[in-house]
Amino acid sequence: MSPAHPDPSPSARPPDRPRPTHRVILDASGHAPLPLVAREAFLEALDQGWADPRRLHAEGRRARMLLDGAREALAAVVGVRTQDVDLAPSHVAALHGAVRQVARGRRRAGRDVVVGAVERAAVLHAADFVTADGGARQTIAVDGYGRVDVDSYMHALDAPGVALAALQHANGEVGTLQPLDTVHAAARRAGVPLLVDAGASVGHLDVGDAWDVLVADAGDWGGPAPLGLLVTRPGVRRSPDGPQDEDRWFPGGVSVPAALAAAVALQSAVQARAESDTRRRALVDRVRARVGAEVPDTEVVGDPVDRLPHVVTFSCLYVDGEALVGALDTLGFAVGSGSACTSSTLEPSHVLAAMGVLTHGNVRLALPRDVQEQDVEAFLDALPGVVRDVRAVLGVEDL
């Protein structure tokens, strides 16, 4: 954590900045606001689906019907069979479970795991865990946009002893899409299942079918969090690695109301996806243009075109992200900073470090679907002064 900065003297205090008349939420990564239709479904399921879905009485059967209906709806959106869908207590649990279970199921084929350098920390940590007893984690470098080197990835897949490969659909921190079609085709030729983390994509983009195991995050598309989605193609071998339980994949199950609300939220997100994509993509373009032009010594990162429609990240020299987030929060703007998956650690982002770009003074926006243009413009109007004020407190002025 960065050391606390002394409070400036009254004469050095930054001037009062205009404040929005309401809180402006520009950080919906992993925990998006629950839409009204999903909230209504959740409340209804609290009354109708409160019972244990494993029980045989009428209340239990009703809860099981709601849970099965939620899985069926989620499967329909993804385009798979209901029996291929598992629900996990969280996105992280789904990622950990996928890596552990597939690696264990394929331990006769090998012990190595191939990953991209900008995968979520949950994937990297799980890969280290399953390779600790004799395998190796093969980490593939990325370019300045955060996209993996395809040739290096394909070369790693061709090596003997690879149990599993993992590559995200898009990076939730900088928005860059990965070359999944090419990598998945190479993985198929090598006989290696490809795990795709689509936690930042499902509900925002069509993730396609270039995957063997798919993981998604209900909170990111506006469902209740925490709740994870794990989809496994027929033919991919998974093996449980924990104590025996009635639910062999995620013992204890999940909340029935949360599962139903997540399914309704995903249906709503997909229905409005085209309009939401166009509107939020234009706002991200606006952010990229104005930040680059109006805030000195700032680097806007990620692919400007081949990206998620709602995510944008930039880094500012001579300040730290924690100070910027705090100053913006005081004015009424909620933004993110640091790694999207480890921001609570206040450590420099491993994603930005792997890309070779500026890691400090980082601000990440993940625009919710109902974001208003005037709120984004208000943020952009306030940002140059906030950065200038934070730099002034640190004695870095007249750049």
Short mmCIF file of N, CA, C and O in Angstrom, two decimals, residues 28-117:
data_model
loop_
_atom_site.label_atom_id
_atom_site.label_comp_id
_atom_site.label_asym_id
_atom_site.label_seq_id
_atom_site.Cartn_x
_atom_site.Cartn_y
_atom_site.Cartn_z
N ALA A 28 -18.55 -1.08 -12.97
CA ALA A 28 -19.51 -2.20 -12.89
C ALA A 28 -18.82 -3.53 -13.18
O ALA A 28 -19.48 -4.50 -13.55
N SER A 29 -17.52 -3.60 -13.02
CA SER A 29 -16.78 -4.82 -13.32
C SER A 29 -17.00 -5.86 -12.24
O SER A 29 -16.60 -5.67 -11.09
N GLY A 30 -17.65 -6.97 -12.58
CA GLY A 30 -17.86 -8.05 -11.64
C GLY A 30 -19.04 -7.87 -10.71
O GLY A 30 -19.54 -8.85 -10.13
N HIS A 31 -19.50 -6.66 -10.52
CA HIS A 31 -20.63 -6.38 -9.65
C HIS A 31 -21.46 -5.26 -10.27
O HIS A 31 -21.45 -4.13 -9.81
N ALA A 32 -22.18 -5.59 -11.34
CA ALA A 32 -23.02 -4.61 -12.01
C ALA A 32 -24.33 -4.45 -11.25
O ALA A 32 -24.77 -5.36 -10.55
N PRO A 33 -24.98 -3.30 -11.38
CA PRO A 33 -26.28 -3.12 -10.72
C PRO A 33 -27.29 -4.15 -11.20
O PRO A 33 -27.33 -4.51 -12.37
N LEU A 34 -28.12 -4.62 -10.28
CA LEU A 34 -29.14 -5.61 -10.59
C LEU A 34 -30.30 -4.93 -11.31
O LEU A 34 -30.92 -4.02 -10.78
N PRO A 35 -30.61 -5.34 -12.55
CA PRO A 35 -31.74 -4.73 -13.26
C PRO A 35 -33.06 -5.06 -12.58
O PRO A 35 -33.18 -6.04 -11.85
N LEU A 36 -34.06 -4.24 -12.86
CA LEU A 36 -35.36 -4.37 -12.19
C LEU A 36 -35.97 -5.75 -12.41
O LEU A 36 -36.51 -6.36 -11.48
N VAL A 37 -35.91 -6.27 -13.64
CA VAL A 37 -36.53 -7.57 -13.91
C VAL A 37 -35.86 -8.67 -13.11
O VAL A 37 -36.52 -9.63 -12.66
N ALA A 38 -34.54 -8.58 -12.91
CA ALA A 38 -33.83 -9.58 -12.13
C ALA A 38 -34.15 -9.43 -10.65
O ALA A 38 -34.27 -10.42 -9.92
N ARG A 39 -34.29 -8.19 -10.19
CA ARG A 39 -34.66 -7.96 -8.80
C ARG A 39 -36.04 -8.56 -8.51
O ARG A 39 -36.26 -9.18 -7.47
N GLU A 40 -36.97 -8.36 -9.43
CA GLU A 40 -38.32 -8.91 -9.25
C GLU A 40 -38.28 -10.44 -9.23
O GLU A 40 -38.98 -11.08 -8.43
N ALA A 41 -37.46 -11.03 -10.11
CA ALA A 41 -37.33 -12.49 -10.13
C ALA A 41 -36.72 -13.00 -8.83
O ALA A 41 -37.14 -14.05 -8.30
N PHE A 42 -35.74 -12.28 -8.32
CA PHE A 42 -35.09 -12.67 -7.07
C PHE A 42 -36.09 -12.66 -5.91
O PHE A 42 -36.17 -13.61 -5.12
N LEU A 43 -36.87 -11.59 -5.82
CA LEU A 43 -37.83 -11.47 -4.73
C LEU A 43 -38.91 -12.54 -4.83
O LEU A 43 -39.34 -13.12 -3.82
N GLU A 44 -39.37 -12.81 -6.05
CA GLU A 44 -40.38 -13.85 -6.24
C GLU A 44 -39.82 -15.22 -5.84
O GLU A 44 -40.51 -16.03 -5.20
N ALA A 45 -38.55 -15.46 -6.20
CA ALA A 45 -37.94 -16.75 -5.88
C ALA A 45 -37.69 -16.90 -4.38
O ALA A 45 -37.63 -18.03 -3.86
N LEU A 46 -37.54 -15.79 -3.66
CA LEU A 46 -37.41 -15.88 -2.21
C LEU A 46 -38.67 -16.49 -1.59
O LEU A 46 -38.60 -17.24 -0.60
N ASP A 47 -39.82 -16.18 -2.19
CA ASP A 47 -41.08 -16.73 -1.70
C ASP A 47 -41.32 -18.15 -2.23
O ASP A 47 -41.81 -19.02 -1.49
N GLN A 48 -40.99 -18.38 -3.50
CA GLN A 48 -41.32 -19.65 -4.13
C GLN A 48 -40.20 -20.68 -4.09
O GLN A 48 -40.46 -21.88 -4.19
N GLY A 49 -38.94 -20.23 -3.95
CA GLY A 49 -37.81 -21.15 -4.05
C GLY A 49 -36.91 -21.17 -2.84
O GLY A 49 -35.72 -21.44 -2.96
N TRP A 50 -37.49 -20.93 -1.68
CA TRP A 50 -36.67 -20.86 -0.46
C TRP A 50 -36.21 -22.23 0.03
O TRP A 50 -35.23 -22.36 0.75
N ALA A 51 -36.91 -23.28 -0.35
CA ALA A 51 -36.65 -24.62 0.21
C ALA A 51 -35.40 -25.24 -0.40
O ALA A 51 -34.88 -24.80 -1.43
N ASP A 52 -34.92 -26.30 0.23
CA ASP A 52 -33.78 -27.06 -0.26
C ASP A 52 -34.22 -27.84 -1.51
O ASP A 52 -35.12 -28.68 -1.43
N PRO A 53 -33.61 -27.57 -2.66
CA PRO A 53 -34.06 -28.25 -3.89
C PRO A 53 -33.77 -29.75 -3.91
O PRO A 53 -34.22 -30.45 -4.82
N ARG A 54 -33.09 -30.26 -2.90
CA ARG A 54 -32.83 -31.69 -2.82
C ARG A 54 -33.93 -32.45 -2.07
O ARG A 54 -33.96 -33.67 -2.08
N ARG A 55 -34.81 -31.70 -1.43
CA ARG A 55 -35.88 -32.34 -0.66
C ARG A 55 -37.00 -32.81 -1.58
O ARG A 55 -37.21 -32.26 -2.66
N LEU A 56 -37.75 -33.81 -1.10
CA LEU A 56 -38.77 -34.43 -1.93
C LEU A 56 -40.16 -33.87 -1.71
O LEU A 56 -41.10 -34.21 -2.45
N HIS A 57 -40.34 -33.00 -0.71
CA HIS A 57 -41.66 -32.44 -0.49
C HIS A 57 -41.95 -31.37 -1.55
O HIS A 57 -41.09 -31.01 -2.36
N ALA A 58 -43.20 -30.86 -1.54
CA ALA A 58 -43.65 -29.95 -2.60
C ALA A 58 -42.79 -28.70 -2.67
O ALA A 58 -42.46 -28.22 -3.76
N GLU A 59 -42.41 -28.18 -1.51
CA GLU A 59 -41.61 -26.95 -1.51
C GLU A 59 -40.22 -27.20 -2.10
O GLU A 59 -39.68 -26.38 -2.84
N GLY A 60 -39.65 -28.36 -1.77
CA GLY A 60 -38.35 -28.70 -2.34
C GLY A 60 -38.43 -28.93 -3.84
O GLY A 60 -37.54 -28.51 -4.60
N ARG A 61 -39.50 -29.59 -4.29
CA ARG A 61 -39.67 -29.81 -5.73
C ARG A 61 -39.85 -28.50 -6.48
O ARG A 61 -39.37 -28.34 -7.60
N ARG A 62 -40.55 -27.54 -5.84
CA ARG A 62 -40.72 -26.24 -6.48
C ARG A 62 -39.37 -25.52 -6.61
O ARG A 62 -39.08 -24.92 -7.64
N ALA A 63 -38.57 -25.59 -5.56
CA ALA A 63 -37.24 -24.97 -5.63
C ALA A 63 -36.38 -25.64 -6.71
O ALA A 63 -35.66 -24.97 -7.46
N ARG A 64 -36.47 -26.98 -6.81
CA ARG A 64 -35.72 -27.68 -7.84
C ARG A 64 -36.18 -27.28 -9.23
O ARG A 64 -35.36 -27.10 -10.15
N MET A 65 -37.47 -27.08 -9.41
CA MET A 65 -37.99 -26.66 -10.70
C MET A 65 -37.45 -25.29 -11.08
O MET A 65 -37.06 -25.05 -12.23
N LEU A 66 -37.39 -24.38 -10.12
CA LEU A 66 -36.85 -23.05 -10.40
C LEU A 66 -35.37 -23.11 -10.72
O LEU A 66 -34.88 -22.43 -11.64
N LEU A 67 -34.63 -23.94 -9.99
CA LEU A 67 -33.20 -24.06 -10.24
C LEU A 67 -32.93 -24.68 -11.61
O LEU A 67 -32.08 -24.20 -12.37
N ASP A 68 -33.67 -25.72 -11.95
CA ASP A 68 -33.51 -26.35 -13.27
C ASP A 68 -33.90 -25.37 -14.38
O ASP A 68 -33.27 -25.35 -15.45
N GLY A 69 -34.94 -24.58 -14.13
CA GLY A 69 -35.34 -23.58 -15.12
C GLY A 69 -34.26 -22.53 -15.34
O GLY A 69 -34.03 -22.09 -16.48
N ALA A 70 -33.59 -22.14 -14.25
CA ALA A 70 -32.50 -21.17 -14.37
C ALA A 70 -31.35 -21.75 -15.20
O ALA A 70 -30.81 -21.09 -16.10
N ARG A 71 -30.98 -22.99 -14.94
CA ARG A 71 -29.90 -23.63 -15.69
C ARG A 71 -30.29 -23.77 -17.16
O ARG A 71 -29.46 -23.57 -18.06
N GLU A 72 -31.54 -24.11 -17.41
CA GLU A 72 -32.01 -24.25 -18.79
C GLU A 72 -31.94 -22.92 -19.53
O GLU A 72 -31.51 -22.85 -20.70
N ALA A 73 -32.33 -21.84 -18.87
CA ALA A 73 -32.29 -20.51 -19.50
C ALA A 73 -30.86 -20.08 -19.76
O ALA A 73 -30.55 -19.51 -20.83
N LEU A 74 -29.97 -20.32 -18.82
CA LEU A 74 -28.56 -19.97 -19.01
C LEU A 74 -27.97 -20.78 -20.16
O LEU A 74 -27.23 -20.25 -21.00
N ALA A 75 -28.29 -22.06 -20.22
CA ALA A 75 -27.79 -22.91 -21.30
C ALA A 75 -28.27 -22.43 -22.65
O ALA A 75 -27.51 -22.43 -23.64
N ALA A 76 -29.52 -21.98 -22.72
CA ALA A 76 -30.07 -21.51 -24.00
C ALA A 76 -29.34 -20.29 -24.49
O ALA A 76 -29.07 -20.14 -25.70
N VAL A 77 -28.98 -19.38 -23.59
CA VAL A 77 -28.26 -18.17 -24.00
C VAL A 77 -26.87 -18.54 -24.51
O VAL A 77 -26.41 -18.01 -25.54
N VAL A 78 -26.19 -19.44 -23.82
CA VAL A 78 -24.83 -19.83 -24.22
C VAL A 78 -24.86 -20.72 -25.46
O VAL A 78 -23.90 -20.78 -26.22
N GLY A 79 -25.97 -21.42 -25.66
CA GLY A 79 -26.09 -22.31 -26.81
C GLY A 79 -25.60 -23.71 -26.55
O GLY A 79 -24.97 -24.33 -27.43
N VAL A 80 -25.87 -24.24 -25.34
CA VAL A 80 -25.41 -25.57 -24.97
C VAL A 80 -26.57 -26.35 -24.35
O VAL A 80 -27.66 -25.82 -24.15
N ARG A 81 -26.32 -27.60 -24.02
CA ARG A 81 -27.32 -28.42 -23.34
C ARG A 81 -27.37 -28.05 -21.85
O ARG A 81 -26.35 -27.68 -21.26
N THR A 82 -28.54 -28.19 -21.28
CA THR A 82 -28.69 -27.87 -19.85
C THR A 82 -27.75 -28.71 -19.00
O THR A 82 -27.17 -28.21 -18.03
N GLN A 83 -27.58 -29.96 -19.34
CA GLN A 83 -26.73 -30.84 -18.53
C GLN A 83 -25.25 -30.47 -18.60
O GLN A 83 -24.45 -30.97 -17.81
N ASP A 84 -24.88 -29.59 -19.51
CA ASP A 84 -23.49 -29.15 -19.59
C ASP A 84 -23.20 -27.97 -18.67
O ASP A 84 -22.05 -27.54 -18.57
N VAL A 85 -24.23 -27.42 -18.02
CA VAL A 85 -24.11 -26.21 -17.22
C VAL A 85 -24.04 -26.56 -15.74
O VAL A 85 -24.91 -27.25 -15.21
N ASP A 86 -23.01 -26.06 -15.06
CA ASP A 86 -22.91 -26.13 -13.60
C ASP A 86 -22.87 -24.73 -13.03
O ASP A 86 -22.30 -23.81 -13.65
N LEU A 87 -23.47 -24.57 -11.86
CA LEU A 87 -23.45 -23.28 -11.17
C LEU A 87 -22.52 -23.38 -9.97
O LEU A 87 -22.55 -24.37 -9.23
N ALA A 88 -21.69 -22.38 -9.80
CA ALA A 88 -20.70 -22.35 -8.73
C ALA A 88 -20.99 -21.21 -7.76
O ALA A 88 -21.65 -20.24 -8.13
N PRO A 89 -20.50 -21.30 -6.54
CA PRO A 89 -20.74 -20.24 -5.55
C PRO A 89 -20.18 -18.88 -5.95
O PRO A 89 -20.61 -17.86 -5.43
N SER A 90 -19.21 -18.85 -6.87
CA SER A 90 -18.62 -17.59 -7.31
C SER A 90 -17.87 -17.81 -8.61
O SER A 90 -17.62 -18.97 -9.02
N HIS A 91 -17.51 -16.72 -9.27
CA HIS A 91 -16.69 -16.79 -10.48
C HIS A 91 -15.34 -17.42 -10.17
O HIS A 91 -14.84 -18.29 -10.92
N VAL A 92 -14.73 -17.01 -9.06
CA VAL A 92 -13.43 -17.56 -8.68
C VAL A 92 -13.54 -19.06 -8.42
O VAL A 92 -12.68 -19.85 -8.85
N ALA A 93 -14.60 -19.48 -7.71
CA ALA A 93 -14.79 -20.91 -7.46
C ALA A 93 -14.94 -21.68 -8.76
O ALA A 93 -14.43 -22.80 -8.90
N ALA A 94 -15.64 -21.11 -9.73
CA ALA A 94 -15.80 -21.76 -11.03
C ALA A 94 -14.46 -21.90 -11.74
O ALA A 94 -14.16 -22.95 -12.33
N LEU A 95 -13.64 -20.85 -11.72
CA LEU A 95 -12.33 -20.91 -12.36
C LEU A 95 -11.43 -21.93 -11.66
O LEU A 95 -10.77 -22.75 -12.32
N HIS A 96 -11.37 -21.85 -10.33
CA HIS A 96 -10.56 -22.81 -9.59
C HIS A 96 -11.02 -24.24 -9.87
O HIS A 96 -10.20 -25.14 -10.13
N GLY A 97 -12.35 -24.45 -9.82
CA GLY A 97 -12.87 -25.79 -10.05
C GLY A 97 -12.57 -26.29 -11.44
O GLY A 97 -12.19 -27.46 -11.62
N ALA A 98 -12.70 -25.44 -12.44
CA ALA A 98 -12.44 -25.85 -13.82
C ALA A 98 -10.99 -26.28 -14.00
O ALA A 98 -10.70 -27.33 -14.58
N VAL A 99 -10.07 -25.46 -13.52
CA VAL A 99 -8.65 -25.79 -13.68
C VAL A 99 -8.31 -27.07 -12.93
O VAL A 99 -7.67 -27.99 -13.48
N ARG A 100 -8.73 -27.17 -11.68
CA ARG A 100 -8.39 -28.35 -10.87
C ARG A 100 -9.01 -29.62 -11.44
O ARG A 100 -8.34 -30.65 -11.56
N GLN A 101 -10.29 -29.55 -11.80
CA GLN A 101 -11.01 -30.76 -12.20
C GLN A 101 -10.58 -31.26 -13.57
O GLN A 101 -10.44 -32.47 -13.79
N VAL A 102 -10.34 -30.34 -14.52
CA VAL A 102 -9.88 -30.77 -15.84
C VAL A 102 -8.45 -31.28 -15.76
O VAL A 102 -8.10 -32.30 -16.37
N ALA A 103 -7.60 -30.59 -15.00
CA ALA A 103 -6.22 -31.04 -14.86
C ALA A 103 -6.17 -32.42 -14.23
O ALA A 103 -5.38 -33.30 -14.64
N ARG A 104 -7.01 -32.66 -13.23
CA ARG A 104 -7.03 -33.98 -12.59
C ARG A 104 -7.59 -35.04 -13.54
O ARG A 104 -7.09 -36.16 -13.59
N GLY A 105 -8.62 -34.66 -14.31
CA GLY A 105 -9.18 -35.61 -15.25
C GLY A 105 -8.23 -36.00 -16.36
O GLY A 105 -8.38 -37.06 -16.97
N ARG A 106 -7.23 -35.14 -16.63
CA ARG A 106 -6.29 -35.41 -17.72
C ARG A 106 -4.87 -35.66 -17.21
O ARG A 106 -3.90 -35.50 -17.95
N ARG A 107 -4.75 -36.08 -15.96
CA ARG A 107 -3.40 -36.24 -15.40
C ARG A 107 -2.59 -37.33 -16.09
O ARG A 107 -1.36 -37.32 -16.03
N ARG A 108 -3.27 -38.27 -16.77
CA ARG A 108 -2.51 -39.27 -17.52
C ARG A 108 -1.94 -38.69 -18.81
O ARG A 108 -0.95 -39.21 -19.34
N ALA A 109 -2.56 -37.62 -19.32
CA ALA A 109 -2.05 -36.99 -20.55
C ALA A 109 -0.89 -36.06 -20.27
O ALA A 109 -0.05 -35.81 -21.14
N GLY A 110 -0.84 -35.51 -19.06
CA GLY A 110 0.24 -34.60 -18.73
C GLY A 110 -0.08 -33.82 -17.47
O GLY A 110 -1.16 -33.93 -16.89
N ARG A 111 0.87 -32.97 -17.06
CA ARG A 111 0.72 -32.19 -15.84
C ARG A 111 0.88 -30.69 -16.09
O ARG A 111 0.67 -29.90 -15.17
N ASP A 112 1.24 -30.29 -17.31
CA ASP A 112 1.50 -28.87 -17.58
C ASP A 112 0.21 -28.13 -17.91
O ASP A 112 -0.76 -28.71 -18.42
N VAL A 113 0.22 -26.82 -17.63
CA VAL A 113 -0.91 -25.94 -17.95
C VAL A 113 -0.36 -24.73 -18.69
O VAL A 113 0.59 -24.08 -18.23
N VAL A 114 -0.95 -24.41 -19.84
CA VAL A 114 -0.56 -23.24 -20.63
C VAL A 114 -1.55 -22.11 -20.35
O VAL A 114 -2.77 -22.32 -20.43
N VAL A 115 -1.03 -20.94 -20.03
CA VAL A 115 -1.88 -19.79 -19.72
C VAL A 115 -1.32 -18.54 -20.40
O VAL A 115 -0.13 -18.46 -20.70
N GLY A 116 -2.18 -17.56 -20.61
CA GLY A 116 -1.72 -16.25 -21.04
C GLY A 116 -1.25 -15.44 -19.85
O GLY A 116 -1.73 -15.63 -18.73
N ALA A 117 -0.34 -14.52 -20.07
CA ALA A 117 0.23 -13.74 -18.97
C ALA A 117 -0.76 -12.80 -18.32
O ALA A 117 -0.53 -12.34 -17.20
#
